[in-house]
PDB file of N, CA and C in Angstrom:
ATOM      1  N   UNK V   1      17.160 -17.826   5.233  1.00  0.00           N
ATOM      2  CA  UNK V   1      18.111 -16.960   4.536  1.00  0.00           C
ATOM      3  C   UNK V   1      17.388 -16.078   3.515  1.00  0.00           C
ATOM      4  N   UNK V   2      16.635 -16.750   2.916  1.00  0.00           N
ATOM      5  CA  UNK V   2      15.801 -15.839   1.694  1.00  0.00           C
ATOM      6  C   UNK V   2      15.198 -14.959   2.279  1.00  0.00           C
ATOM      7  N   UNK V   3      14.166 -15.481   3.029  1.00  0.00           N
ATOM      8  CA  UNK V   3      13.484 -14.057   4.250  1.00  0.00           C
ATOM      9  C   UNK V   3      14.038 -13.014   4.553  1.00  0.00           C
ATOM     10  N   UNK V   4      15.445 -13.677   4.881  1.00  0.00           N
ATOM     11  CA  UNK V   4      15.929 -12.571   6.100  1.00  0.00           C
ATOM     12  C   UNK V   4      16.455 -11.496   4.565  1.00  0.00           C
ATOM     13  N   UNK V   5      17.025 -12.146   3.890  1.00  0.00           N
ATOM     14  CA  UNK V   5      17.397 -11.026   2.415  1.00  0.00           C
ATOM     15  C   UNK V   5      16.359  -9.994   1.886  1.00  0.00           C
ATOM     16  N   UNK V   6      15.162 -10.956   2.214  1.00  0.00           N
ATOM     17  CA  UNK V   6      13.884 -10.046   1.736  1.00  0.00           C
ATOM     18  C   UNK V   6      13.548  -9.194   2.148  1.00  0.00           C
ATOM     19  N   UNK V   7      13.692  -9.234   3.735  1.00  0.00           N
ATOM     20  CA  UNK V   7      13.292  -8.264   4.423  1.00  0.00           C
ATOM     21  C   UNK V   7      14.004  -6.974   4.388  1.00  0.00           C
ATOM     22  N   UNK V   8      15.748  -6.853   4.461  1.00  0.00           N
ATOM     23  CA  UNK V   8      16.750  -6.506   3.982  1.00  0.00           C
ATOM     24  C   UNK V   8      16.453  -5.640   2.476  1.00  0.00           C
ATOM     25  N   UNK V   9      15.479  -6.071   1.524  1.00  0.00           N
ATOM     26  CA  UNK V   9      15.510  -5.619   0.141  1.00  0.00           C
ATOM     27  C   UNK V   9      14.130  -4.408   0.468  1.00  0.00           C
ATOM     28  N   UNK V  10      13.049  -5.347   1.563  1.00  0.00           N
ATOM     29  CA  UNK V  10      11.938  -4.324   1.543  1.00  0.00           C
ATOM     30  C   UNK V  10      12.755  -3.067   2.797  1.00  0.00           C
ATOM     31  N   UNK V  11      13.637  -3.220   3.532  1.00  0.00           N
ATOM     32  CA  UNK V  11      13.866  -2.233   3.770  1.00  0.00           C
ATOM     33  C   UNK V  11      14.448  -1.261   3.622  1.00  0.00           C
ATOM     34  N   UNK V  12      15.420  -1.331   2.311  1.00  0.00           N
ATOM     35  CA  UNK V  12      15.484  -0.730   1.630  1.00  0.00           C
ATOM     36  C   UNK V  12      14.671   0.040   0.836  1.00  0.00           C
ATOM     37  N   UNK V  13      14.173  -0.432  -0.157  1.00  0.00           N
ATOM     38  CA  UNK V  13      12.910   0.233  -0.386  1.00  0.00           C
ATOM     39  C   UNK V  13      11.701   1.084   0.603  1.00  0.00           C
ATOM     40  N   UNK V  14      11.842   0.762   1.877  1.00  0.00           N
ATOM     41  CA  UNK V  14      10.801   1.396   2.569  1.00  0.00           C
ATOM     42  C   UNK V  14      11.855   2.973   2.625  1.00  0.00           C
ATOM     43  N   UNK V  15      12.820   2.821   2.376  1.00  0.00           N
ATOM     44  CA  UNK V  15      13.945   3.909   2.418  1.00  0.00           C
ATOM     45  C   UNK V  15      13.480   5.178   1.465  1.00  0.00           C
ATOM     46  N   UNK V  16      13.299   4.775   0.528  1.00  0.00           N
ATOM     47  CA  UNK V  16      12.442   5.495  -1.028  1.00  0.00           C
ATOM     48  C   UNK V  16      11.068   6.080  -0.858  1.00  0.00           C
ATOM     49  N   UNK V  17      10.527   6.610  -0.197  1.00  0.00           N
ATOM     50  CA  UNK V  17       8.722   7.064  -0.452  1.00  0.00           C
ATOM     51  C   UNK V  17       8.577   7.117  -2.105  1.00  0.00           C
ATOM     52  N   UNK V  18       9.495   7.701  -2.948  1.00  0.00           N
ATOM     53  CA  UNK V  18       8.709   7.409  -4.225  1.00  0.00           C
ATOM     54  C   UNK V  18       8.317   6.394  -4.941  1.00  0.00           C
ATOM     55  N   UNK V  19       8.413   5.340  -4.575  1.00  0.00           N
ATOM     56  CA  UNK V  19       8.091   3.763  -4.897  1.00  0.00           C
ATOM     57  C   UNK V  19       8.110   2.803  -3.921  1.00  0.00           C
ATOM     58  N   UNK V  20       7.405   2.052  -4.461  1.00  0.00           N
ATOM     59  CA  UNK V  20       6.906   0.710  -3.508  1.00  0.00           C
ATOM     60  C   UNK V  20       7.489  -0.570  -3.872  1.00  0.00           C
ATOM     61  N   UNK V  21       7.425  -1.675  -3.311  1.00  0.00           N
ATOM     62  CA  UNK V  21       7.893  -3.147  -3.762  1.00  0.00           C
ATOM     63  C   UNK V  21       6.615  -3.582  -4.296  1.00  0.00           C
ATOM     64  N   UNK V  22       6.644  -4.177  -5.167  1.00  0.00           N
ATOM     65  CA  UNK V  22       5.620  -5.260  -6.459  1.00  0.00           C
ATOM     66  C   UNK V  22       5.912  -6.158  -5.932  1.00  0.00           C
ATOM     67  N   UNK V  23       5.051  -7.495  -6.886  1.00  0.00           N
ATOM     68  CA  UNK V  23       5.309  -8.787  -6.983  1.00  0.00           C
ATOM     69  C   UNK V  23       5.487  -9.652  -5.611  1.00  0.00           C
ATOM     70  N   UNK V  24       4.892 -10.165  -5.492  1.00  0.00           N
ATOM     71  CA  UNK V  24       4.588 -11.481  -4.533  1.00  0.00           C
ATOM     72  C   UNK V  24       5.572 -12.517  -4.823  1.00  0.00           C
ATOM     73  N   UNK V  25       5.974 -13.246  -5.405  1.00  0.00           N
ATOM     74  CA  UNK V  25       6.284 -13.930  -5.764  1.00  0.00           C
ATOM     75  C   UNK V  25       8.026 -14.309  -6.101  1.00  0.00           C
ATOM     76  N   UNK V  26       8.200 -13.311  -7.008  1.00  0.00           N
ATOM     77  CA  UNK V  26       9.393 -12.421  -7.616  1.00  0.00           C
ATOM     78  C   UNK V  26       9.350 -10.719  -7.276  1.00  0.00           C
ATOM     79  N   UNK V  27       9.474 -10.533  -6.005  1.00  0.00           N
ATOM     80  CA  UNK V  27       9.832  -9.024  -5.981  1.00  0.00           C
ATOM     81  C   UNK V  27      10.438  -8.314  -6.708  1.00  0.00           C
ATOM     82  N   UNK V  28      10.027  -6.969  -6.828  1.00  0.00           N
ATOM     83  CA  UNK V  28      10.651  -5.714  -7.825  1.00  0.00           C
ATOM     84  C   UNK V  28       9.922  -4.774  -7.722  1.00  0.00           C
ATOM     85  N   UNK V  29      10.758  -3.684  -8.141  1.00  0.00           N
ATOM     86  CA  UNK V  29      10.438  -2.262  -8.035  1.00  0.00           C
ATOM     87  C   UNK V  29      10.290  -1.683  -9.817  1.00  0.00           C
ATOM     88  N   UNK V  30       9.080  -0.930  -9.959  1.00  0.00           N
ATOM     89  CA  UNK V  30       9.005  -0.727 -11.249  1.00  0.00           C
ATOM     90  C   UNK V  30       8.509   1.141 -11.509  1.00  0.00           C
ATOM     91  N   UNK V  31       8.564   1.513 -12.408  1.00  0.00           N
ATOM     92  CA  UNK V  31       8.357   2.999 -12.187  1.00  0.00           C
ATOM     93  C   UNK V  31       8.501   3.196 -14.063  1.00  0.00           C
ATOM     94  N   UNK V  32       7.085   3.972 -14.893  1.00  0.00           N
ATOM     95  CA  UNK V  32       7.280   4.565 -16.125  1.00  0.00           C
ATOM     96  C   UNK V  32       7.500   3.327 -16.944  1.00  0.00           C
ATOM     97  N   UNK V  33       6.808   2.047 -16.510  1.00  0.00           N
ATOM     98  CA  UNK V  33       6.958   1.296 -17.734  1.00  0.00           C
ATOM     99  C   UNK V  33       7.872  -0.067 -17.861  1.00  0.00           C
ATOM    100  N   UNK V  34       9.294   0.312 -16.516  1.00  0.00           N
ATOM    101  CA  UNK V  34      10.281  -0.118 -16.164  1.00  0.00           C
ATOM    102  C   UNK V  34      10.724  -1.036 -15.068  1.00  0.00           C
ATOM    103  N   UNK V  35      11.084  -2.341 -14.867  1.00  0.00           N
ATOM    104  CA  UNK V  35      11.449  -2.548 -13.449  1.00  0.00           C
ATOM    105  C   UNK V  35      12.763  -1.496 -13.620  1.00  0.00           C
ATOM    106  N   UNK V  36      13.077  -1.705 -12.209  1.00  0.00           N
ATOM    107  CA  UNK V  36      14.820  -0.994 -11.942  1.00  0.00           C
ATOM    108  C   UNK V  36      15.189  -1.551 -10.783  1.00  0.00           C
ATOM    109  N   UNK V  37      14.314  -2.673  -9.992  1.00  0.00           N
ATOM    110  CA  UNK V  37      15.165  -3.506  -9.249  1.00  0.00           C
ATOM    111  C   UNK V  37      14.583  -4.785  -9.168  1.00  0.00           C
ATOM    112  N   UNK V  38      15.045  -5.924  -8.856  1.00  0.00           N
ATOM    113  CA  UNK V  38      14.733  -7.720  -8.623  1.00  0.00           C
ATOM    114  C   UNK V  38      15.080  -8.023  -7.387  1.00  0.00           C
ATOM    115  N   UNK V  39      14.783  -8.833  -6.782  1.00  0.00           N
ATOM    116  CA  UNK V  39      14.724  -9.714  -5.909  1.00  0.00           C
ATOM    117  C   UNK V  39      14.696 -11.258  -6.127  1.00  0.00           C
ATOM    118  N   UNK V  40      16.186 -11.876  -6.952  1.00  0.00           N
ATOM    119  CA  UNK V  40      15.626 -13.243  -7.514  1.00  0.00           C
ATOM    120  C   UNK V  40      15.464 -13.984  -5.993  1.00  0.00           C
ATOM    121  N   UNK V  41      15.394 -15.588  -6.796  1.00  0.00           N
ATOM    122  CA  UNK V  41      15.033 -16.725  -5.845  1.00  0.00           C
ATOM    123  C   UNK V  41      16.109 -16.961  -5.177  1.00  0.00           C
ATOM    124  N   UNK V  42      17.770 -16.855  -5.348  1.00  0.00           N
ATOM    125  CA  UNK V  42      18.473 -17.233  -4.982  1.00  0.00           C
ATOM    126  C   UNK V  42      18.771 -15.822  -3.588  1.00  0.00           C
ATOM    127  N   UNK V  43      18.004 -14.934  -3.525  1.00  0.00           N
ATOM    128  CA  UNK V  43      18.116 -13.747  -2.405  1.00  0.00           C
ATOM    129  C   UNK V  43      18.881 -13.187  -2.785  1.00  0.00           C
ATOM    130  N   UNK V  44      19.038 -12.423  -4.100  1.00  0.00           N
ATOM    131  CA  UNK V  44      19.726 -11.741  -4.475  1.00  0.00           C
ATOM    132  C   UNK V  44      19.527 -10.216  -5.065  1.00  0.00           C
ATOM    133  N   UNK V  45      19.634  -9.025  -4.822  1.00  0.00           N
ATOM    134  CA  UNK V  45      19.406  -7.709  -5.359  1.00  0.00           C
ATOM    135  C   UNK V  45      19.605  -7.405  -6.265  1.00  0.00           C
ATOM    136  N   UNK V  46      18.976  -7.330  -7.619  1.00  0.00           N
ATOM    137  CA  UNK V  46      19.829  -6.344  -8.808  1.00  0.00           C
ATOM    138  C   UNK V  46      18.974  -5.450  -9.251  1.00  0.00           C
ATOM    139  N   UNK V  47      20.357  -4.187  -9.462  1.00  0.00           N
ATOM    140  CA  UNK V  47      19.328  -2.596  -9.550  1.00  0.00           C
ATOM    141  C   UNK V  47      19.863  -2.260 -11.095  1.00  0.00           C
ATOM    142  N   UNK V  48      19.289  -1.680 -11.995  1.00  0.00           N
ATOM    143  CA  UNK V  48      19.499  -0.956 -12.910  1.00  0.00           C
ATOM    144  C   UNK V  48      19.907  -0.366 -13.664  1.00  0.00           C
ATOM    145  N   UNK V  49      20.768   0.416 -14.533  1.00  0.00           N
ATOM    146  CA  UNK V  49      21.462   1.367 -14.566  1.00  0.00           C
ATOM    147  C   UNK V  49      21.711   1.657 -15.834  1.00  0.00           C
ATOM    148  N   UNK V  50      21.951   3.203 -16.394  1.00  0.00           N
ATOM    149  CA  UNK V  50      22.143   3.090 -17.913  1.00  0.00           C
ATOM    150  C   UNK V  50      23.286   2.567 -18.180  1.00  0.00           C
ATOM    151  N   UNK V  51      24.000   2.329 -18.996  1.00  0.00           N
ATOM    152  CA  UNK V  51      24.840   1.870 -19.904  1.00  0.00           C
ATOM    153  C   UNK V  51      25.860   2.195 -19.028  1.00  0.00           C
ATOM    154  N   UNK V  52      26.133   3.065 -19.734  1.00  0.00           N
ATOM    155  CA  UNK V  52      27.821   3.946 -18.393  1.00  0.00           C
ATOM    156  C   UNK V  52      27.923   3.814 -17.309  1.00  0.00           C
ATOM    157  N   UNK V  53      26.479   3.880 -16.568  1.00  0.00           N
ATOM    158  CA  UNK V  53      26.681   4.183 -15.095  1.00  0.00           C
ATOM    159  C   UNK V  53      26.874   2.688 -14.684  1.00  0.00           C
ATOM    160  N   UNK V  54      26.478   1.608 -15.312  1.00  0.00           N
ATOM    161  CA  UNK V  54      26.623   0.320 -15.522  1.00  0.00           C
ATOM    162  C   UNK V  54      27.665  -0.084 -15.087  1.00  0.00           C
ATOM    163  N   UNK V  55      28.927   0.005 -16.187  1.00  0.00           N
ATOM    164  CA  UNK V  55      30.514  -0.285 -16.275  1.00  0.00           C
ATOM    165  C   UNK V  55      30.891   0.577 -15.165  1.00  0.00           C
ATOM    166  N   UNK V  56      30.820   1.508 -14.689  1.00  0.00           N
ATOM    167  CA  UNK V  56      31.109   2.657 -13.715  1.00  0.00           C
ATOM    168  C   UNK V  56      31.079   1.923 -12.282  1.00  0.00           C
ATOM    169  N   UNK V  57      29.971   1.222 -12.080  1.00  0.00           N
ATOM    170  CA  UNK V  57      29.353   0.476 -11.218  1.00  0.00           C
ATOM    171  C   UNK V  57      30.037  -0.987 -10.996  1.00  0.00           C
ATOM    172  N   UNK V  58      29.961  -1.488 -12.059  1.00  0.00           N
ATOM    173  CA  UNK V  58      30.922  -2.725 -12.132  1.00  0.00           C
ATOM    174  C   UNK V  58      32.022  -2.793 -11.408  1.00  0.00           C
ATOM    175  N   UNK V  59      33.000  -1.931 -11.855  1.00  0.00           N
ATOM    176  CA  UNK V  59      34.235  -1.788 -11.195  1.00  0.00           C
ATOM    177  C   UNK V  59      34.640  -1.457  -9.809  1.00  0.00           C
ATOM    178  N   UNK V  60      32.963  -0.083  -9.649  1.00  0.00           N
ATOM    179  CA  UNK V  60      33.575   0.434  -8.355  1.00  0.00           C
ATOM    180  C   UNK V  60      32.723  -1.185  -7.178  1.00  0.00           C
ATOM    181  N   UNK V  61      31.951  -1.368  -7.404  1.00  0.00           N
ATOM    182  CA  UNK V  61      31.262  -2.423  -6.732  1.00  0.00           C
ATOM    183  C   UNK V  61      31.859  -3.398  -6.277  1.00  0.00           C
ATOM    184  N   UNK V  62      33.221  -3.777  -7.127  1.00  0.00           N
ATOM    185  CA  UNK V  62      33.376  -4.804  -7.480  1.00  0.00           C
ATOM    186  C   UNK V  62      32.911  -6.062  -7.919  1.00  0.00           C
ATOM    187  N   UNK V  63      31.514  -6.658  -8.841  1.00  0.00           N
ATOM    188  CA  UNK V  63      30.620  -7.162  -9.120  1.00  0.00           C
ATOM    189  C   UNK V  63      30.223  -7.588  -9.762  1.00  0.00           C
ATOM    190  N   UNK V  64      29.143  -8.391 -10.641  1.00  0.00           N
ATOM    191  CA  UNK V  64      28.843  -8.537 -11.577  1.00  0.00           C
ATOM    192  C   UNK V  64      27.683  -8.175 -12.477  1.00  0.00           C
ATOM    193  N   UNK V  65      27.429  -8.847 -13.474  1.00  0.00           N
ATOM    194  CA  UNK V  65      26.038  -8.362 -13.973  1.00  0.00           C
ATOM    195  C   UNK V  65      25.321  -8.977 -13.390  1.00  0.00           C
ATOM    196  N   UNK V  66      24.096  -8.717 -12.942  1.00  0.00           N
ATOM    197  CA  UNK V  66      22.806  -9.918 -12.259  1.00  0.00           C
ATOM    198  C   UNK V  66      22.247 -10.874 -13.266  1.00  0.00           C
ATOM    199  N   UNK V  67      21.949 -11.908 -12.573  1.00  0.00           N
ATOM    200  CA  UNK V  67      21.109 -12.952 -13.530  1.00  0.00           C
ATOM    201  C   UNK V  67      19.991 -13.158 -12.118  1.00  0.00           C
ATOM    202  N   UNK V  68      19.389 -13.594 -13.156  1.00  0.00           N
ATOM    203  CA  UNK V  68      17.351 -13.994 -12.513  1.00  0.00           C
ATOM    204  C   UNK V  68      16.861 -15.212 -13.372  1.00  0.00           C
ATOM    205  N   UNK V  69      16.624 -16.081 -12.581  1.00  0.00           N
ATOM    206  CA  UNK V  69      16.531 -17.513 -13.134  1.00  0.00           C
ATOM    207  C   UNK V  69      17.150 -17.672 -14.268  1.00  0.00           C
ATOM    208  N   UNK V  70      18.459 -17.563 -14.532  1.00  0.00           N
ATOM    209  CA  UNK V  70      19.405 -18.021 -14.993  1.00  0.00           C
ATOM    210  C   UNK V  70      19.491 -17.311 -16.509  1.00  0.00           C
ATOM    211  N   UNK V  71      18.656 -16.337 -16.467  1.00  0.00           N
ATOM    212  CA  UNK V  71      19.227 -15.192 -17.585  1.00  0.00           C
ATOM    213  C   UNK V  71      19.998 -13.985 -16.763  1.00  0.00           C
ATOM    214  N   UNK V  72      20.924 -13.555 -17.643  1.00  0.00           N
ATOM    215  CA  UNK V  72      21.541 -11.885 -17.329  1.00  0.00           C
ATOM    216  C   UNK V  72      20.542 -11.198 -17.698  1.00  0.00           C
ATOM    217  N   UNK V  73      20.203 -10.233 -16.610  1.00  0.00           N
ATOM    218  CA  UNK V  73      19.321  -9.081 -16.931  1.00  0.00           C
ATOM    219  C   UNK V  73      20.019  -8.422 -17.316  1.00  0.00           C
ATOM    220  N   UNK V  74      19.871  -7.762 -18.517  1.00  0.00           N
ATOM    221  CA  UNK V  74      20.412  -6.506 -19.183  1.00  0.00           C
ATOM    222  C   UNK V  74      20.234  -5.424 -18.802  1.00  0.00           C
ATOM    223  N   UNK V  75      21.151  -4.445 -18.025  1.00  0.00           N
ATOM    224  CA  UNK V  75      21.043  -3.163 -17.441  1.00  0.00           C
ATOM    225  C   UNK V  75      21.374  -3.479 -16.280  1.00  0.00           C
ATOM    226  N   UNK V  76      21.482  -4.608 -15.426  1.00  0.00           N
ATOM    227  CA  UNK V  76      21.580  -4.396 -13.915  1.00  0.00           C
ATOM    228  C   UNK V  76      23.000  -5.270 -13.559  1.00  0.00           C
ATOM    229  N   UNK V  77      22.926  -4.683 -12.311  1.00  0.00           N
ATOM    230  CA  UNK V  77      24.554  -4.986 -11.512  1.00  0.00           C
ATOM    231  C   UNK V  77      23.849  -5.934 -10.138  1.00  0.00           C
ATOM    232  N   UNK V  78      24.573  -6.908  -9.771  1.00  0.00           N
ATOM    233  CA  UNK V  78      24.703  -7.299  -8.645  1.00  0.00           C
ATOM    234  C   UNK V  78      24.630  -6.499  -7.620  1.00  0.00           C
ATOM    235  N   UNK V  79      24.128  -6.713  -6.430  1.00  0.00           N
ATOM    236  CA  UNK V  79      24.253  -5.848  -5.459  1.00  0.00           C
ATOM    237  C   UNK V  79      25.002  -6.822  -3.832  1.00  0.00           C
ATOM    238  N   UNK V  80      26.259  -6.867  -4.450  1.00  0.00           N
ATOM    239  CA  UNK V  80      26.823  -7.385  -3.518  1.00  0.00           C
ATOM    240  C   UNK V  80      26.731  -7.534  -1.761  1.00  0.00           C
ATOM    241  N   UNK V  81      26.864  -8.292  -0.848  1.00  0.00           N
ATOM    242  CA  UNK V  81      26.042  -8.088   0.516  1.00  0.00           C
ATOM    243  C   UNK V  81      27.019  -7.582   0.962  1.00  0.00           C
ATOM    244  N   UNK V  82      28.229  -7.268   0.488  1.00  0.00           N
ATOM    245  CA  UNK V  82      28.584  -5.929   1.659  1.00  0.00           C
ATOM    246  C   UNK V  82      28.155  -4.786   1.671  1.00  0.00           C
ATOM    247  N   UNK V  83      27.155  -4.257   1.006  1.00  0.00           N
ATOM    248  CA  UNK V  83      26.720  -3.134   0.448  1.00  0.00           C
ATOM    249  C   UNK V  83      25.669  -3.227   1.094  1.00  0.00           C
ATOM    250  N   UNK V  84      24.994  -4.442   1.701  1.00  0.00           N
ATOM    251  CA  UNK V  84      23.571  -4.472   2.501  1.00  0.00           C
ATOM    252  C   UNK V  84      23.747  -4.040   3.978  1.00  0.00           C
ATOM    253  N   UNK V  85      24.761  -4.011   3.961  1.00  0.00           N
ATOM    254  CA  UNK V  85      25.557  -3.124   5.436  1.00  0.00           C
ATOM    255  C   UNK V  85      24.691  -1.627   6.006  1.00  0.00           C
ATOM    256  N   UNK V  86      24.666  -1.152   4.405  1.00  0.00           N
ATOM    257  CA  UNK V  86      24.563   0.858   4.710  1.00  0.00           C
ATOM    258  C   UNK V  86      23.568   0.792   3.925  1.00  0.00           C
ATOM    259  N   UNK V  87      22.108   0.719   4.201  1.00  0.00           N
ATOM    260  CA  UNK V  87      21.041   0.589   3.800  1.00  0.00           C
ATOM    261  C   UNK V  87      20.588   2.106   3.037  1.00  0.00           C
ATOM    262  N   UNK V  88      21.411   3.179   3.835  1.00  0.00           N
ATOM    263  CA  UNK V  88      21.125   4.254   3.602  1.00  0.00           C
ATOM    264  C   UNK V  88      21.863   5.030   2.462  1.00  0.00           C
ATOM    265  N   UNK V  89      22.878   4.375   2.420  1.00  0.00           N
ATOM    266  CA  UNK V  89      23.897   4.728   0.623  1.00  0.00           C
ATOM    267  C   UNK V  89      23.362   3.650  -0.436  1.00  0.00           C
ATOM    268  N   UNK V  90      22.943   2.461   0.455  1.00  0.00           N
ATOM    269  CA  UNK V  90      22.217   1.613  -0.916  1.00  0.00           C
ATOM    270  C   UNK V  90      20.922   2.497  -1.779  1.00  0.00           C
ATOM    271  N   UNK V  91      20.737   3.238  -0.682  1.00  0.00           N
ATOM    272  CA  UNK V  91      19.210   3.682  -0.944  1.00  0.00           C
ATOM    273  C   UNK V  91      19.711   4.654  -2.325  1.00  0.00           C
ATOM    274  N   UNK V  92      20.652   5.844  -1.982  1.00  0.00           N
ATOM    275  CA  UNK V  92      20.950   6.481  -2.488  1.00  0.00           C
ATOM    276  C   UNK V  92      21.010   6.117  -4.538  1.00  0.00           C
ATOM    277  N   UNK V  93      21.595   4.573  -4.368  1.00  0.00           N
ATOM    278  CA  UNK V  93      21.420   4.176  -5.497  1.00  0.00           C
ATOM    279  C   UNK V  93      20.474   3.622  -5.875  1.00  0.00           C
ATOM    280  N   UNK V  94      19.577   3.201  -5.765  1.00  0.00           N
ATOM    281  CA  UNK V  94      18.126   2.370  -5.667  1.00  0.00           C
ATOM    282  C   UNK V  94      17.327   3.552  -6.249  1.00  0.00           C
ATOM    283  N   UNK V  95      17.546   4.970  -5.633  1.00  0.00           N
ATOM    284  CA  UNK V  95      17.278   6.474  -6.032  1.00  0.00           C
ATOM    285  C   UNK V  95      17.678   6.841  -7.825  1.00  0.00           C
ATOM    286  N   UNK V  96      19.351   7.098  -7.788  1.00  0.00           N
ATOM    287  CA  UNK V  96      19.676   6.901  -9.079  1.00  0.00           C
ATOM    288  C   UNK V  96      18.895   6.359 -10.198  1.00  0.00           C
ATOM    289  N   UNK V  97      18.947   4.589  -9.664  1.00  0.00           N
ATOM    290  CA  UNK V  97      18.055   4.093 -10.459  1.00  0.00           C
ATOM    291  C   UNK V  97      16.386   4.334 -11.102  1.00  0.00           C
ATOM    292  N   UNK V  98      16.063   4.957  -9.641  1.00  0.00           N
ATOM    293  CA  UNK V  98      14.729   5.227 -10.612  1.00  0.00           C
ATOM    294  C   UNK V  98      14.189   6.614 -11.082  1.00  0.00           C
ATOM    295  N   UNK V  99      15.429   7.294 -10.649  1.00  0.00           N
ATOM    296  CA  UNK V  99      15.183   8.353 -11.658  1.00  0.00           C
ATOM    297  C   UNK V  99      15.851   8.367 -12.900  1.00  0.00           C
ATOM    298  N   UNK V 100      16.950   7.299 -13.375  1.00  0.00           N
ATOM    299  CA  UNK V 100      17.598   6.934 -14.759  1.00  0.00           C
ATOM    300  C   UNK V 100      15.902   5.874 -15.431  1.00  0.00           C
ATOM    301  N   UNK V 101      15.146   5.309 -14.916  1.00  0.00           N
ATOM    302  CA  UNK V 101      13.812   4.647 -15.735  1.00  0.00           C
ATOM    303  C   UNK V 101      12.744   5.952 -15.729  1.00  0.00           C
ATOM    304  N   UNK V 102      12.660   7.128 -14.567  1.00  0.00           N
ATOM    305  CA  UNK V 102      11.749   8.127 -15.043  1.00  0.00           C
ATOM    306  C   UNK V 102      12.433   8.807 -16.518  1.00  0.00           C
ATOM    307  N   UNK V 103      13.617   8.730 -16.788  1.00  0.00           N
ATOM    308  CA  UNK V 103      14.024   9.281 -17.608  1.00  0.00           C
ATOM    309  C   UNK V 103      14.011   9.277 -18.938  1.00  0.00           C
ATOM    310  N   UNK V 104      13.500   7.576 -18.833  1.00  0.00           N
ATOM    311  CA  UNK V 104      13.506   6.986 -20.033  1.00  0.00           C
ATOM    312  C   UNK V 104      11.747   7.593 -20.973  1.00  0.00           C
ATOM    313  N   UNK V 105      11.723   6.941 -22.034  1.00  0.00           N
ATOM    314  CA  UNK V 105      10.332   7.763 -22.485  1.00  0.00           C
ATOM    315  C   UNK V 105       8.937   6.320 -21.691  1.00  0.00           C
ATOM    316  N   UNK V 106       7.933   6.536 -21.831  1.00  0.00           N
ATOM    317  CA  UNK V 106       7.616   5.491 -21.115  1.00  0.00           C
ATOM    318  C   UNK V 106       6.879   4.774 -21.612  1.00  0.00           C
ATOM    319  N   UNK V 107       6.798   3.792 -21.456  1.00  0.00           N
ATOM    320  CA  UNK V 107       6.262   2.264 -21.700  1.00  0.00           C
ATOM    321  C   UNK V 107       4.686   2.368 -21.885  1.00  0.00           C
TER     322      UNK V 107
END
C-alpha cells in the first residue's frame, strides 16, 4: 500500500519539470528554502499553501490539515485519495504550491 501511494506521489511530481522528489526516507518536494510537499509514513500527501489559499482549500477539498509523525504541519492540507484520481489537476496544485514557496523571500 505505501509503495503503491509512493509511486502515485512520484508521479505526480514527475508531472512538474520544475522540481524533483527529495528524501529517501521521508519524501518531499522543496524549492527556495521551503518544503511544499510530504509524503508521510502512513502514505499520505500534504501540499502547502499560504494562509487563505489554505482555508479556501479546506473546504473545497473537503479535508484536513496534514500531520507527519504525529505533528500538524503548519501550512498544509491533506490531499485526500480521491484527488489521486486526476493526477493532472493534482499537478496543477502541487504547481500553485511551489510557486506560493518561490514567492516567499528565501531561506
Amino acid at each position: 500500500m505505501w509503495e503503491e501511494k509512493l509511486a502515485i506521489y512520484d508521479q505526480l511530481i514527475d508531472k512538474c519539470p520544475r522540481f524533483e522528489r527529495k528524501g529517501k526516507t521521508m519524501p518531499y518536494t522543496s524549492a527556495n528554502g521551503y518544503m511544499f510537499s510530504l509524503f508521510n509514513k502512513d502514505g499520505e500527501i500534504g501540499i502547502r499553501f499560504s494562509k487563505d489559499v489554505q482555508e479556501k482549500y479546506l473546504k473545497k477539498f473537503e479535508t484536513t490539515l496534514y500531520k507527519s509523525y504525529g505533528a500538524t504541519m503548519k501550512g498544509y492540507i491533506l490531499i485526500p485519495d480521491s484527488m489521486l484520481e486526476d493526477l493532472d489537476e493534482l499537478a496543477v496544485y502541487l504547481n500553485e504550491s511551489y510557486d506560493y514557496v518561490m514567492s516567499l523571500e528565501p531561506k
